[in-house]
Amino acid sequence: MTPIHVIGGGLAGSEAAWQIAERGIPVVLHEMRPVRGTDAHKTDGLAELVCSNSFRSDDSEQNAVGLLHHELRHAGSLIMRCGDAHQVPAGSALAVDRDGFSDAVTKALEDHPLVTIERGEIAGLPPADWDSVIVATGPLTSPALSQAVLEKSGEDALAFFDAIAPIVHFDSVDLSKAWFQSRYDKVGPGGTGKDYLNCPMDKDQYEAFIDALLAGEKTDFKEWEENTPYFDGCLPIEIMAARGRETLRHGPMKPMGLTNAHNPDMKAYAVVQLRQDNALGTLYNMVGFQTKLKYGSQAEIFRMIPGLENAQFARLGGLHRNTFLNSPRVLDGTLRLKADPRLRFAGQITGCEGYVESASVGCMTGIFAALERLGRPITIPPETTAMGALIGHITGGHIARDDEGPRSFQPMNVNFGLFPPVEAPKTGPDGKRLKGKEKTKAKKSAMTQRAKADFETWFVALER
């Protein structure tokens, strides 16, 4: 049988290769290290963990990443098997001995009779006779391959400062202070004239907010990030504030064209706008709020905004060098490049973040490529599952922009905001109405129980 080629020996590529080989199909795994190194990696081991050694929460009842752990284990994941075998104490999280973990992944793939590991860079597009290829080259994809993919897909530059605005769970916004309205009630394509959530500030609140932005602790760039340009001219909000105290209220926080639905006679001094970020309407991003502030400072400062005092963040803002595709535009539902369907993409280059997320996308692409090679129909995990929610975000869960600003699609960790809403119990076992934390726990339990049942049904049908 003709082999499937996997480019990149990180978590996504290693998992993809394993899933293919376990289905009886030969696979060639290409890893450029040590022939060509990167600025982040230190060894030539497969699945090297270059940052943290944590796979984050292992709680599959109350945490979306823990649910992803559960699904990966159910799918026979190599990454989870080796992670479990090399676990180190970390409370409720799954943390691993990074060297033991990488060694175990490397040995398992080296020992598999259907896996061939080839060391060396794939410069440019893969050879034409490779009819099925998974590209899992991560955020530090080699320049030659990046350029080839750009030319094939026709997208804008991939290597840039990835300016990410914070994303808030809609149900944590105080709607007694925030209101829905588009500026000047403008109705855009697909809009209603009430497409933004607006959070008003008076002059004192604005001045205190600016002071906090300027004083907040900032993240430094890594040495190899220093000469990478900003994407689309996106400046961090604290840099805009430093250019003058009024800059923000004449930029992303301008109050013009907005009337406070809760107090129509009171003109806001500044307004923070949030825009729907996913098709489900469960997540909203803070417009123009890309930032270099450290995470702790962000949460504290952004909760100064009226209406966001109790905001829960699906992700906080950031600014770092990254390489990822505009996946909703260039990939199909099974992660194939529309312009060249023999190429699939996996891991961080698709627009997911996190070790476990990368492994799960590798798992899915490996399964999809194997089914395709075997001539069997490809089915995608239901959107109610963690894997399905993640692939939904990557291939179309974002909101398309109707202006010329930066694209809305941004990398994200798995979180419950990516899942469809669920009917959760309103009362506890004692018959009393659930409130606060108990209500939130019940909602998360309902989501995870639904996900586990739906994943089981999908995977059983897949393996028949």
CSV table of C-alpha atoms in Angstrom, one decimal:
chain,number,residue,atom,x,y,z
A,1,MET,CA,0.0,0.0,0.0
A,2,THR,CA,1.2,3.5,-0.8
A,3,PRO,CA,2.4,5.3,2.3
A,4,ILE,CA,0.9,8.5,3.7
A,5,HIS,CA,3.5,11.2,4.5
A,6,VAL,CA,3.4,13.3,7.6
A,7,ILE,CA,5.6,16.4,7.8
A,8,GLY,CA,6.6,17.4,11.3
A,9,GLY,CA,7.4,15.3,14.3
A,10,GLY,CA,5.7,17.4,17.0
A,11,LEU,CA,2.7,16.3,19.0
A,12,ALA,CA,0.3,16.7,16.1
A,13,GLY,CA,2.5,14.9,13.5
A,14,SER,CA,3.4,12.1,15.9
A,15,GLU,CA,-0.2,11.5,16.8
A,16,ALA,CA,-1.3,11.6,13.1
A,17,ALA,CA,1.4,9.1,12.2
A,18,TRP,CA,0.3,6.7,15.0
A,19,GLN,CA,-3.3,6.8,14.1
A,20,ILE,CA,-2.5,6.0,10.4
A,21,ALA,CA,-0.1,3.2,11.3
A,22,GLU,CA,-2.6,1.7,13.8
A,23,ARG,CA,-5.1,1.3,11.0
A,24,GLY,CA,-2.7,-0.8,9.0
A,25,ILE,CA,-1.4,1.8,6.6
A,26,PRO,CA,2.3,2.6,6.1
A,27,VAL,CA,3.4,6.1,7.0
A,28,VAL,CA,6.6,8.1,6.5
A,29,LEU,CA,7.2,10.7,9.3
A,30,HIS,CA,9.5,13.5,8.2
A,31,GLU,CA,11.2,15.5,10.9
A,32,MET,CA,13.8,18.2,9.9
A,33,ARG,CA,15.6,18.1,13.3
A,34,PRO,CA,18.5,17.6,13.7
A,35,VAL,CA,19.4,18.3,10.1
A,36,ARG,CA,17.8,21.7,10.5
A,37,GLY,CA,17.1,23.1,14.0
A,38,THR,CA,14.6,25.7,15.2
A,39,ASP,CA,14.9,28.6,17.6
A,40,ALA,CA,12.7,26.8,20.2
A,41,HIS,CA,13.6,23.2,20.1
A,42,LYS,CA,16.6,21.8,22.1
A,43,THR,CA,16.6,18.1,21.1
A,44,ASP,CA,15.9,16.0,18.1
A,45,GLY,CA,13.3,13.9,19.9
A,46,LEU,CA,9.8,13.6,18.6
A,47,ALA,CA,7.0,15.4,20.4
A,48,GLU,CA,9.4,17.6,22.3
A,49,LEU,CA,7.6,19.9,24.7
A,50,VAL,CA,9.2,23.3,24.1
A,51,CYS,CA,7.4,25.4,26.7
A,52,SER,CA,5.4,24.0,29.7
A,53,ASN,CA,5.3,20.4,30.7
A,54,SER,CA,1.6,20.5,31.5
A,55,PHE,CA,-1.3,19.1,29.5
A,56,ARG,CA,-3.5,21.2,31.8
A,57,SER,CA,-6.6,19.9,33.6
A,58,ASP,CA,-7.4,16.2,33.5
A,59,ASP,CA,-11.0,16.8,34.8
A,60,SER,CA,-13.3,15.5,32.1
A,61,GLU,CA,-16.4,16.4,34.0
A,62,GLN,CA,-15.9,20.2,34.5
A,63,ASN,CA,-13.1,21.2,32.1
A,64,ALA,CA,-13.1,21.3,28.2
A,65,VAL,CA,-9.4,20.3,28.0
A,66,GLY,CA,-10.0,17.4,30.4
A,67,LEU,CA,-12.8,16.3,28.1
A,68,LEU,CA,-10.3,16.4,25.2
A,69,HIS,CA,-8.0,14.1,27.3
A,70,HIS,CA,-10.9,11.7,27.6
A,71,GLU,CA,-11.7,11.7,23.9
A,72,LEU,CA,-8.0,11.2,23.0
A,73,ARG,CA,-7.7,8.3,25.4
A,74,HIS,CA,-10.8,6.7,23.9
A,75,ALA,CA,-9.3,7.1,20.4
A,76,GLY,CA,-6.1,5.2,21.4
A,77,SER,CA,-3.9,8.3,21.4
A,78,LEU,CA,-0.2,7.7,21.6
A,79,ILE,CA,0.3,11.2,23.1
A,80,MET,CA,-2.0,10.5,26.0
A,81,ARG,CA,-0.6,7.0,26.5
A,82,CYS,CA,2.9,8.3,26.9
A,83,GLY,CA,1.7,11.3,28.9
A,84,ASP,CA,-0.1,9.0,31.4
A,85,ALA,CA,3.0,6.8,31.6
A,86,HIS,CA,5.3,9.7,32.4
A,87,GLN,CA,3.0,11.8,34.7
A,88,VAL,CA,4.5,13.9,37.4
A,89,PRO,CA,2.6,15.4,40.4
A,90,ALA,CA,0.6,18.4,39.4
A,91,GLY,CA,-2.7,18.4,41.4
A,92,SER,CA,-5.7,17.9,39.1
A,93,ALA,CA,-3.6,18.6,36.0
A,94,LEU,CA,-1.7,16.2,33.9
A,95,ALA,CA,1.9,17.2,33.8
A,96,VAL,CA,4.7,15.0,32.4
A,97,ASP,CA,8.4,14.4,32.6
A,98,ARG,CA,9.2,16.1,29.3
A,99,ASP,CA,12.3,14.0,28.4
A,100,GLY,CA,10.7,10.7,29.4
A,101,PHE,CA,7.5,11.6,27.5
A,102,SER,CA,9.4,12.6,24.3
A,103,ASP,CA,11.6,9.5,24.5
A,104,ALA,CA,8.5,7.2,24.9
A,105,VAL,CA,6.8,8.8,21.8
A,106,THR,CA,10.0,8.5,19.8
A,107,LYS,CA,10.5,4.9,20.7
A,108,ALA,CA,6.9,3.9,20.0
A,109,LEU,CA,7.1,5.3,16.5
A,110,GLU,CA,10.6,4.0,15.8
A,111,ASP,CA,9.4,0.5,16.9
A,112,HIS,CA,6.1,0.5,14.9
A,113,PRO,CA,6.6,-1.8,11.8
A,114,LEU,CA,4.5,0.5,9.6
A,115,VAL,CA,6.3,3.8,10.5
A,116,THR,CA,9.4,5.1,8.8
A,117,ILE,CA,11.1,8.1,10.3
A,118,GLU,CA,13.1,10.3,7.8
A,119,ARG,CA,15.2,13.2,9.1
A,120,GLY,CA,15.5,16.2,6.8
A,121,GLU,CA,13.6,19.3,5.8
A,122,ILE,CA,10.9,19.2,3.2
A,123,ALA,CA,11.7,22.5,1.4
A,124,GLY,CA,8.7,23.7,-0.6
A,125,LEU,CA,5.6,21.7,-1.5
A,126,PRO,CA,5.9,17.9,-1.2
A,127,PRO,CA,6.8,15.9,-4.4
A,128,ALA,CA,3.8,15.4,-6.7
A,129,ASP,CA,3.9,11.6,-6.3
A,130,TRP,CA,3.0,11.9,-2.6
A,131,ASP,CA,-0.7,11.6,-3.0
A,132,SER,CA,-1.6,12.0,0.7
A,133,VAL,CA,0.3,14.4,3.0
A,134,ILE,CA,-0.3,15.8,6.4
A,135,VAL,CA,1.5,19.0,7.2
A,136,ALA,CA,2.0,19.3,11.0
A,137,THR,CA,4.9,21.8,11.1
A,138,GLY,CA,3.6,24.0,14.0
A,139,PRO,CA,4.1,27.7,14.6
A,140,LEU,CA,7.7,27.6,13.5
A,141,THR,CA,7.1,26.1,10.0
A,142,SER,CA,10.2,26.4,7.8
A,143,PRO,CA,10.3,29.5,5.5
A,144,ALA,CA,10.5,27.4,2.3
A,145,LEU,CA,7.4,25.4,3.2
A,146,SER,CA,5.5,28.4,4.4
A,147,GLN,CA,6.2,30.3,1.2
A,148,ALA,CA,5.0,27.3,-0.9
A,149,VAL,CA,1.8,27.0,1.0
A,150,LEU,CA,1.2,30.8,0.7
A,151,GLU,CA,1.6,30.6,-3.0
A,152,LYS,CA,-0.7,27.7,-3.3
A,153,SER,CA,-3.4,29.0,-1.1
A,154,GLY,CA,-3.2,32.7,-2.2
A,155,GLU,CA,-3.4,33.9,1.4
A,156,ASP,CA,-1.6,36.8,3.0
A,157,ALA,CA,1.7,36.4,4.9
A,158,LEU,CA,1.8,33.8,7.6
A,159,ALA,CA,4.7,35.0,9.7
A,160,PHE,CA,3.6,38.0,11.7
A,161,PHE,CA,2.9,39.2,15.2
A,162,ASP,CA,-0.3,37.5,15.9
A,163,ALA,CA,-2.3,40.2,17.6
A,164,ILE,CA,-5.1,38.6,19.6
A,165,ALA,CA,-7.8,40.5,21.4
A,166,PRO,CA,-9.3,38.9,24.5
A,167,ILE,CA,-12.4,36.8,24.1
A,168,VAL,CA,-15.2,36.8,26.7
A,169,HIS,CA,-17.9,34.3,27.4
A,170,PHE,CA,-21.2,36.0,26.6
A,171,ASP,CA,-23.0,34.7,29.6
A,172,SER,CA,-20.5,36.4,31.9
A,173,VAL,CA,-21.3,39.9,30.6
A,174,ASP,CA,-23.6,42.1,32.7
A,175,LEU,CA,-26.4,43.1,30.4
A,176,SER,CA,-27.8,45.6,32.9
A,177,LYS,CA,-24.8,47.8,32.0
A,178,ALA,CA,-23.9,46.7,28.4
A,179,TRP,CA,-26.3,46.9,25.5
A,180,PHE,CA,-26.5,45.8,21.9
A,181,GLN,CA,-26.1,48.4,19.2
A,182,SER,CA,-24.1,48.9,16.0
A,183,ARG,CA,-22.5,52.4,15.6
A,184,TYR,CA,-25.1,54.7,14.2
A,185,ASP,CA,-27.4,51.6,14.0
A,186,LYS,CA,-25.7,50.6,10.8
A,187,VAL,CA,-27.0,47.4,9.3
A,188,GLY,CA,-24.1,45.6,7.6
A,189,PRO,CA,-24.2,42.3,5.6
A,190,GLY,CA,-26.0,39.8,7.8
A,191,GLY,CA,-26.3,42.4,10.5
A,192,THR,CA,-29.3,43.7,12.4
A,193,GLY,CA,-28.0,47.1,13.6
A,194,LYS,CA,-27.4,45.6,17.0
A,195,ASP,CA,-24.3,43.6,16.3
A,196,TYR,CA,-22.0,44.8,19.0
A,197,LEU,CA,-22.1,44.7,22.8
A,198,ASN,CA,-21.3,48.1,24.2
A,199,CYS,CA,-19.8,48.9,27.6
A,200,PRO,CA,-19.8,52.6,28.5
A,201,MET,CA,-17.3,54.6,30.6
A,202,ASP,CA,-17.6,58.0,32.1
A,203,LYS,CA,-14.5,60.3,32.2
A,204,ASP,CA,-13.3,59.1,35.6
A,205,GLN,CA,-13.6,55.4,34.7
A,206,TYR,CA,-11.7,56.1,31.4
A,207,GLU,CA,-8.9,57.9,33.1
A,208,ALA,CA,-8.5,55.1,35.7
A,209,PHE,CA,-8.5,52.6,32.9
A,210,ILE,CA,-5.8,54.4,31.0
A,211,ASP,CA,-3.7,54.7,34.1
A,212,ALA,CA,-4.0,50.9,34.7
A,213,LEU,CA,-3.1,50.1,31.1
A,214,LEU,CA,0.1,52.2,31.3
A,215,ALA,CA,1.1,50.7,34.6
A,216,GLY,CA,0.2,47.1,33.8
A,217,GLU,CA,3.0,44.5,33.5
A,218,LYS,CA,4.0,43.8,29.9
A,219,THR,CA,5.4,40.7,28.2
A,220,ASP,CA,8.8,40.9,26.6
A,221,PHE,CA,9.4,39.7,23.1
A,222,LYS,CA,11.7,36.7,22.6
A,223,GLU,CA,14.9,37.4,20.7
A,224,TRP,CA,13.8,35.6,17.6
A,225,GLU,CA,10.5,37.6,17.6
A,226,GLU,CA,12.0,41.1,17.7
A,227,ASN,CA,12.2,41.7,13.9
A,228,THR,CA,8.9,40.3,12.9
A,229,PRO,CA,6.4,43.0,11.8
A,230,TYR,CA,3.0,43.6,13.4
A,231,PHE,CA,0.2,42.0,11.4
A,232,ASP,CA,-2.2,44.4,9.6
A,233,GLY,CA,-0.7,47.3,11.6
A,234,CYS,CA,-2.4,46.1,14.8
A,235,LEU,CA,-0.8,47.9,17.7
A,236,PRO,CA,-1.2,46.8,21.3
A,237,ILE,CA,-3.8,48.8,23.2
A,238,GLU,CA,-1.3,49.9,25.8
A,239,ILE,CA,1.0,51.3,23.1
A,240,MET,CA,-1.9,53.3,21.7
A,241,ALA,CA,-2.6,54.6,25.2
A,242,ALA,CA,1.0,55.6,25.6
A,243,ARG,CA,0.8,57.8,22.5
A,244,GLY,CA,-1.7,60.0,24.3
A,245,ARG,CA,-4.4,59.7,26.8
A,246,GLU,CA,-7.1,60.5,24.3
A,247,THR,CA,-5.9,58.1,21.6
A,248,LEU,CA,-8.1,55.2,22.6
A,249,ARG,CA,-11.3,57.2,22.8
A,250,HIS,CA,-10.7,58.5,19.3
A,251,GLY,CA,-9.8,54.9,18.2
A,252,PRO,CA,-11.3,51.6,19.3
A,253,MET,CA,-13.0,53.2,22.3
A,254,LYS,CA,-14.7,56.1,20.5
A,255,PRO,CA,-18.3,56.7,21.8
A,256,MET,CA,-19.7,58.3,18.6
A,257,GLY,CA,-22.9,56.9,17.1
A,258,LEU,CA,-23.9,55.0,20.3
A,259,THR,CA,-26.7,55.7,22.7
A,260,ASN,CA,-26.8,53.9,26.1
A,261,ALA,CA,-30.0,51.8,26.1
A,262,HIS,CA,-30.0,51.9,29.9
A,263,ASN,CA,-29.6,55.6,30.2
A,264,PRO,CA,-30.3,57.4,26.9
A,265,ASP,CA,-29.7,60.9,28.2
A,266,MET,CA,-26.2,60.2,29.5
A,267,LYS,CA,-23.5,60.4,26.8
A,268,ALA,CA,-20.6,58.0,27.4
A,269,TYR,CA,-17.1,59.4,27.5
A,270,ALA,CA,-15.7,56.2,25.9
A,271,VAL,CA,-17.2,52.8,24.9
A,272,VAL,CA,-15.6,49.4,24.7
A,273,GLN,CA,-17.2,47.3,22.0
A,274,LEU,CA,-17.4,43.5,21.8
A,275,ARG,CA,-18.2,41.7,18.6
A,276,GLN,CA,-19.6,38.2,18.2
A,277,ASP,CA,-16.7,35.8,17.7
A,278,ASN,CA,-18.3,32.4,16.9
A,279,ALA,CA,-21.4,31.3,15.0
A,280,LEU,CA,-23.0,30.0,18.2
A,281,GLY,CA,-23.0,33.5,19.8
A,282,THR,CA,-21.4,32.2,23.0
A,283,LEU,CA,-18.1,34.1,22.6
A,284,TYR,CA,-17.5,37.8,22.0
A,285,ASN,CA,-14.1,39.5,21.3
A,286,MET,CA,-13.0,42.9,22.6
A,287,VAL,CA,-12.6,45.0,19.5
A,288,GLY,CA,-9.2,46.5,19.1
A,289,PHE,CA,-7.9,45.2,22.4
A,290,GLN,CA,-4.8,43.2,21.3
A,291,THR,CA,-2.2,43.6,24.0
A,292,LYS,CA,1.2,42.7,25.4
A,293,LEU,CA,0.0,42.9,29.0
A,294,LYS,CA,0.7,39.8,31.1
A,295,TYR,CA,-2.4,37.6,31.7
A,296,GLY,CA,-2.8,38.5,35.3
A,297,SER,CA,-2.8,42.2,34.5
A,298,GLN,CA,-5.3,41.7,31.7
A,299,ALA,CA,-7.9,40.0,33.7
A,300,GLU,CA,-7.6,42.6,36.5
A,301,ILE,CA,-7.6,45.7,34.2
A,302,PHE,CA,-10.3,44.5,31.8
A,303,ARG,CA,-12.7,43.8,34.7
A,304,MET,CA,-12.6,47.5,35.4
A,305,ILE,CA,-14.8,48.0,32.3
A,306,PRO,CA,-18.5,48.5,33.3
A,307,GLY,CA,-20.3,45.3,32.3
A,308,LEU,CA,-17.2,43.1,32.4
A,309,GLU,CA,-16.7,43.2,36.2
A,310,ASN,CA,-17.3,39.4,36.3
A,311,ALA,CA,-16.1,38.6,32.8
A,312,GLN,CA,-14.9,35.1,32.2
A,313,PHE,CA,-12.3,34.9,29.4
A,314,ALA,CA,-12.2,32.1,26.8
A,315,ARG,CA,-8.8,33.5,26.0
A,316,LEU,CA,-6.8,36.5,27.0
A,317,GLY,CA,-5.0,38.8,24.5
A,318,GLY,CA,-1.6,38.3,23.2
A,319,LEU,CA,1.0,39.4,20.7
A,320,HIS,CA,3.6,36.9,19.5
A,321,ARG,CA,5.2,35.6,16.4
A,322,ASN,CA,3.1,32.8,15.0
A,323,THR,CA,2.4,31.0,11.7
A,324,PHE,CA,-1.1,29.8,11.1
A,325,LEU,CA,-3.4,29.4,8.2
A,326,ASN,CA,-6.6,31.4,7.7
A,327,SER,CA,-8.2,27.9,8.0
A,328,PRO,CA,-11.9,28.7,7.6
A,329,ARG,CA,-11.0,30.1,4.1
A,330,VAL,CA,-8.4,27.7,2.9
A,331,LEU,CA,-9.2,24.3,4.5
A,332,ASP,CA,-12.3,22.1,3.9
A,333,GLY,CA,-14.2,20.3,6.6
A,334,THR,CA,-11.7,17.4,6.8
A,335,LEU,CA,-8.7,19.8,7.0
A,336,ARG,CA,-7.6,19.5,3.4
A,337,LEU,CA,-6.2,22.4,1.5
A,338,LYS,CA,-8.9,23.4,-0.9
A,339,ALA,CA,-6.2,24.5,-3.5
A,340,ASP,CA,-4.5,21.1,-3.3
A,341,PRO,CA,-6.6,18.4,-1.6
A,342,ARG,CA,-3.7,15.9,-1.3
A,343,LEU,CA,-2.5,18.2,1.6
A,344,ARG,CA,-4.1,18.1,5.0
A,345,PHE,CA,-3.0,20.3,7.9
A,346,ALA,CA,-2.7,19.5,11.6
A,347,GLY,CA,-1.7,21.1,14.9
A,348,GLN,CA,-1.0,24.7,15.6
A,349,ILE,CA,-0.7,25.7,11.9
A,350,THR,CA,-4.4,25.2,11.6
A,351,GLY,CA,-5.3,27.7,14.3
A,352,CYS,CA,-5.5,25.7,17.5
A,353,GLU,CA,-3.4,26.3,20.6
A,354,GLY,CA,-2.1,24.0,23.3
A,355,TYR,CA,-0.4,20.6,23.4
A,356,VAL,CA,-3.6,18.6,23.7
A,357,GLU,CA,-5.4,20.6,21.1
A,358,SER,CA,-2.6,20.0,18.6
A,359,ALA,CA,-2.5,16.3,19.4
A,360,SER,CA,-6.3,16.1,18.9
A,361,VAL,CA,-6.2,17.8,15.5
A,362,GLY,CA,-3.3,15.4,14.6
A,363,CYS,CA,-5.5,12.5,15.7
A,364,MET,CA,-8.4,13.7,13.5
A,365,THR,CA,-6.2,14.3,10.4
A,366,GLY,CA,-4.6,10.9,10.9
A,367,ILE,CA,-8.0,9.2,11.1
A,368,PHE,CA,-9.3,11.2,8.1
A,369,ALA,CA,-6.3,10.4,5.9
A,370,ALA,CA,-6.5,6.7,6.9
A,371,LEU,CA,-10.2,6.4,6.1
A,372,GLU,CA,-9.6,8.1,2.7
A,373,ARG,CA,-6.7,5.7,1.9
A,374,LEU,CA,-9.0,2.7,2.8
A,375,GLY,CA,-11.8,4.0,0.6
A,376,ARG,CA,-14.1,4.5,3.5
A,377,PRO,CA,-16.4,7.5,4.1
A,378,ILE,CA,-15.1,10.2,6.4
A,379,THR,CA,-17.3,11.3,9.2
A,380,ILE,CA,-16.3,14.3,11.4
A,381,PRO,CA,-16.8,14.2,15.2
A,382,PRO,CA,-20.1,15.8,16.3
A,383,GLU,CA,-19.9,19.5,17.2
A,384,THR,CA,-21.1,18.5,20.7
A,385,THR,CA,-17.8,16.7,21.3
A,386,ALA,CA,-14.5,18.5,22.3
A,387,MET,CA,-12.8,17.3,19.0
A,388,GLY,CA,-15.9,18.3,17.0
A,389,ALA,CA,-16.1,21.8,18.7
A,390,LEU,CA,-12.4,22.3,18.0
A,391,ILE,CA,-12.5,21.3,14.3
A,392,GLY,CA,-15.7,23.5,14.0
A,393,HIS,CA,-13.7,26.5,15.2
A,394,ILE,CA,-10.9,25.8,12.8
A,395,THR,CA,-13.0,25.2,9.7
A,396,GLY,CA,-15.8,27.7,10.2
A,397,GLY,CA,-16.8,28.6,13.7
A,398,HIS,CA,-15.6,32.2,13.4
A,399,ILE,CA,-17.6,35.2,12.1
A,400,ALA,CA,-16.6,36.5,8.7
A,401,ARG,CA,-15.6,40.2,8.7
A,402,ASP,CA,-17.6,42.5,6.4
A,403,ASP,CA,-15.0,45.3,6.6
A,404,GLU,CA,-11.3,45.6,5.7
A,405,GLY,CA,-10.0,45.1,9.2
A,406,PRO,CA,-7.9,42.2,10.4
A,407,ARG,CA,-9.4,38.8,9.9
A,408,SER,CA,-11.4,37.5,12.8
A,409,PHE,CA,-10.1,34.0,12.9
A,410,GLN,CA,-7.5,33.5,15.6
A,411,PRO,CA,-5.9,30.5,17.3
A,412,MET,CA,-7.7,29.2,20.4
A,413,ASN,CA,-7.6,26.6,23.1
A,414,VAL,CA,-10.5,24.3,23.4
A,415,ASN,CA,-13.2,25.8,25.8
A,416,PHE,CA,-16.9,25.4,26.4
A,417,GLY,CA,-17.7,28.5,24.5
A,418,LEU,CA,-17.0,26.5,21.3
A,419,PHE,CA,-19.7,24.0,22.1
A,420,PRO,CA,-23.4,24.3,21.2
A,421,PRO,CA,-25.6,25.3,24.1
A,422,VAL,CA,-27.1,22.5,26.2
A,423,GLU,CA,-30.1,22.2,28.4
A,424,ALA,CA,-28.8,22.0,31.9
A,425,PRO,CA,-30.8,21.0,35.1
A,426,LYS,CA,-32.4,24.0,36.7
A,427,THR,CA,-32.8,22.4,40.1
A,428,GLY,CA,-30.6,20.2,42.3
A,429,PRO,CA,-31.3,16.8,43.8
A,430,ASP,CA,-33.0,18.5,46.7
A,431,GLY,CA,-35.4,20.3,44.3
A,432,LYS,CA,-34.0,23.7,45.0
A,433,ARG,CA,-33.2,26.1,42.1
A,434,LEU,CA,-29.5,26.0,41.2
A,435,LYS,CA,-27.7,29.3,41.4
A,436,GLY,CA,-24.1,30.7,40.9
A,437,LYS,CA,-21.3,28.1,41.0
A,438,GLU,CA,-23.7,25.2,41.3
A,439,LYS,CA,-25.6,26.3,38.2
A,440,THR,CA,-22.3,26.6,36.3
A,441,LYS,CA,-21.2,23.1,37.4
A,442,ALA,CA,-24.5,21.6,36.3
A,443,LYS,CA,-24.2,23.2,32.9
A,444,LYS,CA,-20.6,21.9,32.4
A,445,SER,CA,-21.6,18.4,33.5
A,446,ALA,CA,-24.5,18.4,31.0
A,447,MET,CA,-22.0,19.4,28.3
A,448,THR,CA,-19.4,16.8,29.1
A,449,GLN,CA,-22.0,14.0,29.5
A,450,ARG,CA,-23.5,14.8,26.2
A,451,ALA,CA,-20.0,15.0,24.6
A,452,LYS,CA,-18.9,11.6,26.0
A,453,ALA,CA,-22.0,9.9,24.7
A,454,ASP,CA,-21.8,11.5,21.3
A,455,PHE,CA,-18.1,10.7,21.0
A,456,GLU,CA,-18.6,7.1,21.9
A,457,THR,CA,-21.4,6.8,19.2
A,458,TRP,CA,-19.2,8.4,16.6
A,459,PHE,CA,-16.1,6.4,17.4
A,460,VAL,CA,-17.9,3.0,17.5
A,461,ALA,CA,-19.4,3.7,14.0
A,462,LEU,CA,-16.0,4.8,12.8
A,463,GLU,CA,-14.3,1.6,13.8
A,464,ARG,CA,-16.9,-0.8,12.2
